[in-house]
Amino acid sequence: MLSYQHGYHAGNFADVHKHASLCLLLRHLLLKPTPFCVLDSHGGAGRYDLTGAQAAKTGEWQFGIGHLWGKAPRSAGLSLYLEQVRALNPAGALRPLVYPGSPLLSLAMGRPCDRVVLMELHPAEHAALRRALKGHANAELHRRDGFEGVRALVPPAERRGLVLMDPAYEMKDDYARVPDCAARILARWRDAIIVAWFPILPEARHEALITAFEKLAVTGREILLDCLFTPRRKRGMAGSGLVVVNPPWHFADNLAEAGGEAAALLFGAAGRHEARMLATAKTVKA
Ligand code: SAM
């Protein structure tokens, strides 16, 4: 039984982290004229009404995109991201009204020749995503399990692109399914860029996910771990984590710059961003 709905969390600090990283990866893919494919295993609703009941109930967006709204970030990651969110909102709006999820970010930055393939299982979210995709001829939507879907659909005909895995983690086995799915994708598509998001919670279930990716890194793969931590709190999400397999050239530096700036803009002096390569244990702090 699926109960998670991303509308309660859209635009929060974890979305800033995840979506700014996605924008940086898309910018890299756009450097070549050849088409690419984005496979998004857990698409969500596509776009979110920040004036609606779900967003109002938690108010999480105010501590994410809300903090960045009036700012002019210096890093490429945050600038690209903010540009995309602003494009969906009325010019000069005093606050964001609408927030793009990962499917709309990929479609907005991609070209007509690029393809965005989306999986979403929740009936209401799937219906909302279908509505959000109206007019996008290069989007394909599946109502199927996201892990099974991406495994079956790789490698894409384009042979270039990325896989985003962003499950809800309401099922505890998501922590094991993410690295397992990444290994299976790489067995069929060795150059795939894979980006997986995970929450950092007090139960620390994400540690098993990191250990599994560390094992994958031993096979010579470059795997970047990137974490954005909130100031200390007793309950709830302590941080947002990303694992990026086969990160493009200079991506680690770009992400460190965006992560450091996000930590400062979102959390001030109490903000913290950490990144390290799982394969080489190189540590970068911002
Ligand atoms: N990636 C989206 C974004 O960044 O805008 C947000 C995705 S949200 C965190 C996770 C989504 O996965 C939810 O909409 C949920 O309904 C969906 N979901 C949960 N289990 C799934 C599964 N096994 N396969 C596909 N979708 C699933």
mmCIF file of C-alpha atoms and ligand atoms in Angstrom:
data_model
loop_
_atom_site.group_PDB
_atom_site.id
_atom_site.type_symbol
_atom_site.label_atom_id
_atom_site.label_comp_id
_atom_site.label_asym_id
_atom_site.label_seq_id
_atom_site.Cartn_x
_atom_site.Cartn_y
_atom_site.Cartn_z
ATOM 1 C CA MET A 1 0.000 0.000 0.000
ATOM 2 C CA LEU A 2 1.656 3.244 -1.143
ATOM 3 C CA SER A 3 0.932 6.254 1.019
ATOM 4 C CA TYR A 4 3.852 8.640 0.391
ATOM 5 C CA GLN A 5 2.953 11.760 -1.573
ATOM 6 C CA HIS A 6 5.749 14.133 -2.454
ATOM 7 C CA GLY A 7 3.482 17.205 -2.331
ATOM 8 C CA TYR A 8 4.086 17.402 1.440
ATOM 9 C CA HIS A 9 7.830 17.718 0.889
ATOM 10 C CA ALA A 10 8.209 19.367 -2.535
ATOM 11 C CA GLY A 11 10.759 22.187 -2.558
ATOM 12 C CA ASN A 12 12.280 21.268 0.824
ATOM 13 C CA PHE A 13 16.053 21.357 1.453
ATOM 14 C CA ALA A 14 16.449 17.796 0.183
ATOM 15 C CA ASP A 15 14.738 18.728 -3.089
ATOM 16 C CA VAL A 16 17.103 21.703 -3.452
ATOM 17 C CA HIS A 17 20.048 19.312 -3.035
ATOM 18 C CA LYS A 18 18.684 16.630 -5.372
ATOM 19 C CA HIS A 19 17.292 18.948 -8.051
ATOM 20 C CA ALA A 20 20.334 21.252 -8.231
ATOM 21 C CA SER A 21 22.465 18.102 -8.732
ATOM 22 C CA LEU A 22 20.097 16.885 -11.454
ATOM 23 C CA CYS A 23 20.379 20.260 -13.235
ATOM 24 C CA LEU A 24 24.195 20.002 -13.180
ATOM 25 C CA LEU A 25 24.082 16.495 -14.669
ATOM 26 C CA LEU A 26 21.645 17.604 -17.378
ATOM 27 C CA ARG A 27 23.915 20.543 -18.220
ATOM 28 C CA HIS A 28 26.744 18.075 -18.744
ATOM 29 C CA LEU A 29 24.617 15.879 -21.042
ATOM 30 C CA LEU A 30 23.663 18.947 -23.097
ATOM 31 C CA LEU A 31 27.313 19.596 -23.989
ATOM 32 C CA LYS A 32 27.103 17.107 -26.886
ATOM 33 C CA PRO A 33 24.608 17.397 -29.772
ATOM 34 C CA THR A 34 23.763 13.669 -29.652
ATOM 35 C CA PRO A 35 20.436 12.853 -27.933
ATOM 36 C CA PHE A 36 20.288 11.448 -24.410
ATOM 37 C CA CYS A 37 17.709 9.609 -22.326
ATOM 38 C CA VAL A 38 16.734 10.253 -18.700
ATOM 39 C CA LEU A 39 15.163 7.293 -16.870
ATOM 40 C CA ASP A 40 13.390 8.467 -13.710
ATOM 41 C CA SER A 41 12.378 5.397 -11.657
ATOM 42 C CA HIS A 42 10.134 7.246 -9.168
ATOM 43 C CA GLY A 43 8.650 10.223 -10.986
ATOM 44 C CA GLY A 44 6.197 11.616 -8.409
ATOM 45 C CA ALA A 45 3.454 14.030 -9.496
ATOM 46 C CA GLY A 46 5.696 16.133 -11.768
ATOM 47 C CA ARG A 47 4.633 19.565 -10.512
ATOM 48 C CA TYR A 48 3.521 20.757 -7.094
ATOM 49 C CA ASP A 49 1.230 23.561 -5.961
ATOM 50 C CA LEU A 50 3.063 25.341 -3.139
ATOM 51 C CA THR A 51 -0.144 27.218 -2.249
ATOM 52 C CA GLY A 52 -2.049 23.918 -1.800
ATOM 53 C CA ALA A 53 -3.088 21.954 1.303
ATOM 54 C CA GLN A 54 -0.207 19.428 1.204
ATOM 55 C CA ALA A 55 2.510 22.109 1.032
ATOM 56 C CA ALA A 56 0.737 24.202 3.692
ATOM 57 C CA LYS A 57 0.509 21.256 6.097
ATOM 58 C CA THR A 58 4.290 20.862 6.493
ATOM 59 C CA GLY A 59 5.576 24.223 5.222
ATOM 60 C CA GLU A 60 8.813 22.413 4.311
ATOM 61 C CA TRP A 61 9.277 24.389 1.073
ATOM 62 C CA GLN A 62 9.826 27.566 3.109
ATOM 63 C CA PHE A 63 13.106 26.138 4.453
ATOM 64 C CA GLY A 64 14.204 25.023 0.981
ATOM 65 C CA ILE A 65 13.255 26.856 -2.199
ATOM 66 C CA GLY A 66 11.647 29.574 -0.028
ATOM 67 C CA HIS A 67 15.069 30.525 1.360
ATOM 68 C CA LEU A 68 16.650 30.720 -2.080
ATOM 69 C CA TRP A 69 13.836 32.576 -3.842
ATOM 70 C CA GLY A 70 15.095 36.160 -3.539
ATOM 71 C CA LYS A 71 18.768 35.206 -3.824
ATOM 72 C CA ALA A 72 21.263 35.350 -6.697
ATOM 73 C CA PRO A 73 23.439 32.250 -6.126
ATOM 74 C CA ARG A 74 26.983 32.143 -7.462
ATOM 75 C CA SER A 75 27.327 28.410 -8.039
ATOM 76 C CA ALA A 76 26.307 26.966 -11.400
ATOM 77 C CA GLY A 77 24.210 24.248 -9.724
ATOM 78 C CA LEU A 78 21.998 26.564 -7.676
ATOM 79 C CA SER A 79 21.769 29.162 -10.479
ATOM 80 C CA LEU A 80 20.582 26.612 -13.044
ATOM 81 C CA TYR A 81 18.110 25.152 -10.564
ATOM 82 C CA LEU A 82 16.658 28.505 -9.532
ATOM 83 C CA GLU A 83 16.353 29.526 -13.184
ATOM 84 C CA GLN A 84 14.183 26.452 -13.828
ATOM 85 C CA VAL A 85 11.922 27.033 -10.810
ATOM 86 C CA ARG A 86 11.550 30.729 -11.703
ATOM 87 C CA ALA A 87 10.612 29.853 -15.294
ATOM 88 C CA LEU A 88 7.516 28.040 -13.996
ATOM 89 C CA ASN A 89 6.361 30.961 -11.839
ATOM 90 C CA PRO A 90 5.059 34.443 -12.658
ATOM 91 C CA ALA A 91 7.860 36.967 -13.234
ATOM 92 C CA GLY A 92 8.554 38.959 -10.069
ATOM 93 C CA ALA A 93 6.439 36.685 -7.798
ATOM 94 C CA LEU A 94 7.280 37.349 -4.142
ATOM 95 C CA ARG A 95 7.286 33.618 -3.412
ATOM 96 C CA PRO A 96 7.269 30.442 -5.481
ATOM 97 C CA LEU A 97 3.731 29.254 -6.261
ATOM 98 C CA VAL A 98 4.514 26.175 -8.325
ATOM 99 C CA TYR A 99 7.436 23.765 -7.947
ATOM 100 C CA PRO A 100 8.795 21.450 -10.677
ATOM 101 C CA GLY A 101 9.575 17.857 -9.788
ATOM 102 C CA SER A 102 12.363 15.870 -11.429
ATOM 103 C CA PRO A 103 10.300 14.974 -14.559
ATOM 104 C CA LEU A 104 9.599 18.621 -15.413
ATOM 105 C CA LEU A 105 13.201 19.661 -14.698
ATOM 106 C CA SER A 106 14.494 17.007 -17.120
ATOM 107 C CA LEU A 107 11.949 17.998 -19.759
ATOM 108 C CA ALA A 108 12.565 21.738 -19.355
ATOM 109 C CA MET A 109 16.336 21.406 -19.690
ATOM 110 C CA GLY A 110 16.291 18.659 -22.319
ATOM 111 C CA ARG A 111 15.854 19.270 -26.059
ATOM 112 C CA PRO A 112 13.074 17.853 -28.271
ATOM 113 C CA CYS A 113 15.523 15.136 -29.415
ATOM 114 C CA ASP A 114 16.118 13.943 -25.818
ATOM 115 C CA ARG A 115 13.816 11.415 -24.137
ATOM 116 C CA VAL A 116 12.486 11.308 -20.570
ATOM 117 C CA VAL A 117 11.121 7.933 -19.398
ATOM 118 C CA LEU A 118 9.189 7.939 -16.139
ATOM 119 C CA MET A 119 7.891 5.303 -13.743
ATOM 120 C CA GLU A 120 5.273 6.033 -11.064
ATOM 121 C CA LEU A 121 3.118 3.487 -9.198
ATOM 122 C CA HIS A 122 0.833 5.563 -6.932
ATOM 123 C CA PRO A 123 -2.536 5.948 -8.752
ATOM 124 C CA ALA A 124 -3.133 9.619 -7.830
ATOM 125 C CA GLU A 125 0.498 10.625 -8.405
ATOM 126 C CA HIS A 126 0.542 8.754 -11.706
ATOM 127 C CA ALA A 127 -2.624 10.584 -12.847
ATOM 128 C CA ALA A 128 -1.154 13.939 -11.761
ATOM 129 C CA LEU A 129 2.095 13.173 -13.591
ATOM 130 C CA ARG A 130 0.161 12.298 -16.740
ATOM 131 C CA ARG A 131 -1.522 15.734 -16.562
ATOM 132 C CA ALA A 132 1.822 17.474 -15.919
ATOM 133 C CA LEU A 133 3.331 15.811 -19.005
ATOM 134 C CA LYS A 134 0.674 17.160 -21.372
ATOM 135 C CA GLY A 135 2.320 18.709 -24.439
ATOM 136 C CA HIS A 136 5.667 16.937 -23.895
ATOM 137 C CA ALA A 137 5.921 14.585 -26.869
ATOM 138 C CA ASN A 138 9.331 13.271 -25.745
ATOM 139 C CA ALA A 139 8.061 11.989 -22.353
ATOM 140 C CA GLU A 140 7.043 8.333 -21.783
ATOM 141 C CA LEU A 141 5.125 7.380 -18.661
ATOM 142 C CA HIS A 142 4.846 3.854 -17.225
ATOM 143 C CA ARG A 143 2.754 2.670 -14.303
ATOM 144 C CA ARG A 144 5.102 -0.020 -13.066
ATOM 145 C CA ASP A 145 7.628 -0.672 -10.340
ATOM 146 C CA GLY A 146 10.451 1.804 -10.866
ATOM 147 C CA PHE A 147 13.316 -0.591 -10.126
ATOM 148 C CA GLU A 148 11.924 -3.278 -12.401
ATOM 149 C CA GLY A 149 11.153 -0.648 -15.067
ATOM 150 C CA VAL A 150 14.622 0.888 -15.332
ATOM 151 C CA ARG A 151 16.282 -2.522 -15.282
ATOM 152 C CA ALA A 152 14.100 -3.638 -18.193
ATOM 153 C CA LEU A 153 14.586 -0.446 -20.204
ATOM 154 C CA VAL A 154 18.376 -0.112 -20.138
ATOM 155 C CA PRO A 155 20.424 0.439 -22.122
ATOM 156 C CA PRO A 156 18.295 3.006 -23.951
ATOM 157 C CA ALA A 157 18.669 3.306 -27.721
ATOM 158 C CA GLU A 158 20.485 6.634 -27.237
ATOM 159 C CA ARG A 159 23.238 4.931 -25.167
ATOM 160 C CA ARG A 160 23.801 8.266 -23.379
ATOM 161 C CA GLY A 161 22.017 9.550 -20.360
ATOM 162 C CA LEU A 162 21.234 9.096 -16.722
ATOM 163 C CA VAL A 163 19.077 7.133 -14.326
ATOM 164 C CA LEU A 164 17.557 8.930 -11.350
ATOM 165 C CA MET A 165 16.432 6.703 -8.456
ATOM 166 C CA ASP A 166 14.410 8.622 -5.899
ATOM 167 C CA PRO A 167 12.174 6.193 -3.993
ATOM 168 C CA ALA A 168 10.101 7.203 -0.988
ATOM 169 C CA TYR A 169 11.885 4.807 1.441
ATOM 170 C CA GLU A 170 8.539 3.993 3.073
ATOM 171 C CA MET A 171 9.484 0.388 2.240
ATOM 172 C CA LYS A 172 12.648 -0.435 4.186
ATOM 173 C CA ASP A 173 13.960 -2.658 1.411
ATOM 174 C CA ASP A 174 14.398 0.451 -0.777
ATOM 175 C CA TYR A 175 17.793 0.886 0.959
ATOM 176 C CA ALA A 176 18.881 -2.457 -0.515
ATOM 177 C CA ARG A 177 16.963 -2.215 -3.785
ATOM 178 C CA VAL A 178 18.683 1.029 -4.838
ATOM 179 C CA PRO A 179 22.295 -0.303 -4.897
ATOM 180 C CA ASP A 180 21.104 -3.666 -6.225
ATOM 181 C CA CYS A 181 19.332 -1.912 -9.104
ATOM 182 C CA ALA A 182 22.412 0.260 -9.758
ATOM 183 C CA ALA A 183 24.605 -2.868 -10.075
ATOM 184 C CA ARG A 184 22.126 -4.455 -12.501
ATOM 185 C CA ILE A 185 21.933 -1.285 -14.603
ATOM 186 C CA LEU A 186 25.740 -1.115 -14.820
ATOM 187 C CA ALA A 187 25.920 -4.766 -15.900
ATOM 188 C CA ARG A 188 23.911 -3.842 -19.007
ATOM 189 C CA TRP A 189 24.965 -0.199 -19.475
ATOM 190 C CA ARG A 190 28.442 0.375 -18.085
ATOM 191 C CA ASP A 191 28.566 4.125 -18.887
ATOM 192 C CA ALA A 192 25.238 4.969 -17.261
ATOM 193 C CA ILE A 193 25.308 7.985 -14.989
ATOM 194 C CA ILE A 194 23.243 6.924 -11.972
ATOM 195 C CA VAL A 195 22.079 9.330 -9.304
ATOM 196 C CA ALA A 196 20.296 7.977 -6.236
ATOM 197 C CA TRP A 197 18.849 10.057 -3.419
ATOM 198 C CA PHE A 198 18.456 8.846 0.188
ATOM 199 C CA PRO A 199 17.335 10.402 3.491
ATOM 200 C CA ILE A 200 19.675 10.612 6.477
ATOM 201 C CA LEU A 201 17.472 9.646 9.422
ATOM 202 C CA PRO A 202 18.295 8.882 13.080
ATOM 203 C CA GLU A 203 17.828 5.130 12.419
ATOM 204 C CA ALA A 204 20.799 5.416 9.978
ATOM 205 C CA ARG A 205 19.415 2.812 7.562
ATOM 206 C CA HIS A 206 21.253 4.657 4.776
ATOM 207 C CA GLU A 207 24.554 3.222 6.077
ATOM 208 C CA ALA A 208 23.726 -0.158 4.512
ATOM 209 C CA LEU A 209 23.054 1.600 1.203
ATOM 210 C CA ILE A 210 26.445 3.363 1.348
ATOM 211 C CA THR A 211 28.229 0.101 2.221
ATOM 212 C CA ALA A 212 26.648 -1.582 -0.809
ATOM 213 C CA PHE A 213 27.780 1.276 -3.070
ATOM 214 C CA GLU A 214 31.274 1.068 -1.530
ATOM 215 C CA LYS A 215 31.412 -2.556 -2.689
ATOM 216 C CA LEU A 216 30.457 -1.413 -6.187
ATOM 217 C CA ALA A 217 33.189 1.250 -6.059
ATOM 218 C CA VAL A 218 35.793 -1.459 -5.375
ATOM 219 C CA THR A 219 35.218 -2.683 -8.931
ATOM 220 C CA GLY A 220 36.973 0.487 -10.130
ATOM 221 C CA ARG A 221 33.879 2.609 -10.584
ATOM 222 C CA GLU A 222 33.967 6.215 -9.648
ATOM 223 C CA ILE A 223 31.190 6.784 -7.117
ATOM 224 C CA LEU A 224 30.587 10.101 -5.417
ATOM 225 C CA LEU A 225 28.799 10.420 -2.083
ATOM 226 C CA ASP A 226 27.388 13.869 -1.327
ATOM 227 C CA CYS A 227 25.546 14.861 1.866
ATOM 228 C CA LEU A 228 23.819 18.064 2.939
ATOM 229 C CA PHE A 229 23.146 18.127 6.691
ATOM 230 C CA THR A 230 20.572 20.232 8.514
ATOM 231 C CA PRO A 231 21.565 21.895 11.806
ATOM 232 C CA ARG A 232 21.210 19.450 14.713
ATOM 233 C CA ARG A 233 17.657 18.417 15.501
ATOM 234 C CA LYS A 234 16.251 15.679 17.709
ATOM 235 C CA ARG A 235 13.743 14.273 15.230
ATOM 236 C CA GLY A 236 13.136 14.051 11.497
ATOM 237 C CA MET A 237 15.527 14.133 8.587
ATOM 238 C CA ALA A 238 19.059 15.059 9.625
ATOM 239 C CA GLY A 239 20.277 15.321 6.076
ATOM 240 C CA SER A 240 19.911 14.629 2.387
ATOM 241 C CA GLY A 241 22.235 12.178 0.650
ATOM 242 C CA LEU A 242 23.136 11.529 -2.965
ATOM 243 C CA VAL A 243 25.205 8.837 -4.601
ATOM 244 C CA VAL A 244 26.380 9.514 -8.146
ATOM 245 C CA VAL A 245 27.881 6.667 -10.173
ATOM 246 C CA ASN A 246 30.106 7.597 -13.140
ATOM 247 C CA PRO A 247 30.037 11.311 -12.310
ATOM 248 C CA PRO A 248 31.001 13.434 -15.324
ATOM 249 C CA TRP A 249 34.281 15.339 -15.528
ATOM 250 C CA HIS A 250 34.340 18.236 -13.031
ATOM 251 C CA PHE A 251 30.933 17.250 -11.618
ATOM 252 C CA ALA A 252 32.374 16.612 -8.133
ATOM 253 C CA ASP A 253 33.837 20.138 -8.026
ATOM 254 C CA ASN A 254 30.609 21.686 -9.310
ATOM 255 C CA LEU A 255 28.556 19.774 -6.785
ATOM 256 C CA ALA A 256 30.904 20.701 -3.919
ATOM 257 C CA GLU A 257 30.484 24.359 -4.879
ATOM 258 C CA ALA A 258 26.677 24.094 -5.071
ATOM 259 C CA GLY A 259 26.477 22.020 -1.869
ATOM 260 C CA GLY A 260 28.619 24.468 0.084
ATOM 261 C CA GLU A 261 26.545 27.393 -1.128
ATOM 262 C CA ALA A 262 23.261 25.562 -0.400
ATOM 263 C CA ALA A 263 24.408 24.781 3.158
ATOM 264 C CA ALA A 264 25.266 28.450 3.758
ATOM 265 C CA LEU A 265 22.114 29.900 2.159
ATOM 266 C CA LEU A 266 19.720 27.393 3.709
ATOM 267 C CA PHE A 267 21.205 26.944 7.168
ATOM 268 C CA GLY A 268 23.697 29.789 7.723
ATOM 269 C CA ALA A 269 26.699 29.070 9.932
ATOM 270 C CA ALA A 270 25.099 25.844 11.185
ATOM 271 C CA GLY A 271 24.936 24.387 7.643
ATOM 272 C CA ARG A 272 27.202 21.521 6.654
ATOM 273 C CA HIS A 273 27.994 19.860 3.344
ATOM 274 C CA GLU A 274 30.297 16.879 2.879
ATOM 275 C CA ALA A 275 31.396 14.956 -0.165
ATOM 276 C CA ARG A 276 33.781 12.096 -0.788
ATOM 277 C CA MET A 277 34.619 9.605 -3.498
ATOM 278 C CA LEU A 278 33.685 6.133 -2.304
ATOM 279 C CA ALA A 279 36.419 4.546 -4.389
ATOM 280 C CA THR A 280 39.331 6.700 -3.295
ATOM 281 C CA ALA A 281 38.051 8.121 0.013
ATOM 282 C CA LYS A 282 38.978 11.626 -1.191
ATOM 283 C CA THR A 283 37.264 14.082 1.160
ATOM 284 C CA VAL A 284 36.061 17.537 0.243
ATOM 285 C CA LYS A 285 34.489 19.786 2.834
ATOM 286 C CA ALA A 286 32.696 23.067 2.203
HETATM 287 N N1 SAM B 1 11.567 12.066 -8.150
HETATM 288 C C1 SAM B 1 10.467 12.954 -7.774
HETATM 289 C C2 SAM B 1 10.970 14.381 -7.807
HETATM 290 O O1 SAM B 1 12.158 14.612 -7.543
HETATM 291 O O2 SAM B 1 10.181 15.260 -8.123
HETATM 292 C C3 SAM B 1 9.898 12.622 -6.430
HETATM 293 C C4 SAM B 1 9.631 11.175 -6.204
HETATM 294 S S1 SAM B 1 8.945 10.778 -4.626
HETATM 295 C C5 SAM B 1 10.275 10.994 -3.541
HETATM 296 C C6 SAM B 1 8.814 9.035 -4.716
HETATM 297 C C7 SAM B 1 7.692 8.560 -5.615
HETATM 298 O O3 SAM B 1 7.843 7.155 -5.822
HETATM 299 C C8 SAM B 1 6.295 8.731 -5.043
HETATM 300 O O4 SAM B 1 5.517 9.475 -5.935
HETATM 301 C C9 SAM B 1 5.751 7.294 -4.925
HETATM 302 O O5 SAM B 1 4.383 7.195 -5.251
HETATM 303 C C10 SAM B 1 6.569 6.575 -5.948
HETATM 304 N N2 SAM B 1 6.749 5.128 -5.736
HETATM 305 C C11 SAM B 1 6.812 4.452 -4.558
HETATM 306 N N3 SAM B 1 7.137 3.173 -4.793
HETATM 307 C C12 SAM B 1 7.300 3.041 -6.118
HETATM 308 C C13 SAM B 1 7.704 1.971 -6.961
HETATM 309 N N4 SAM B 1 7.983 0.755 -6.461
HETATM 310 N N5 SAM B 1 7.814 2.204 -8.276
HETATM 311 C C14 SAM B 1 7.541 3.431 -8.803
HETATM 312 N N6 SAM B 1 7.155 4.486 -8.070
HETATM 313 C C15 SAM B 1 7.037 4.300 -6.735
#
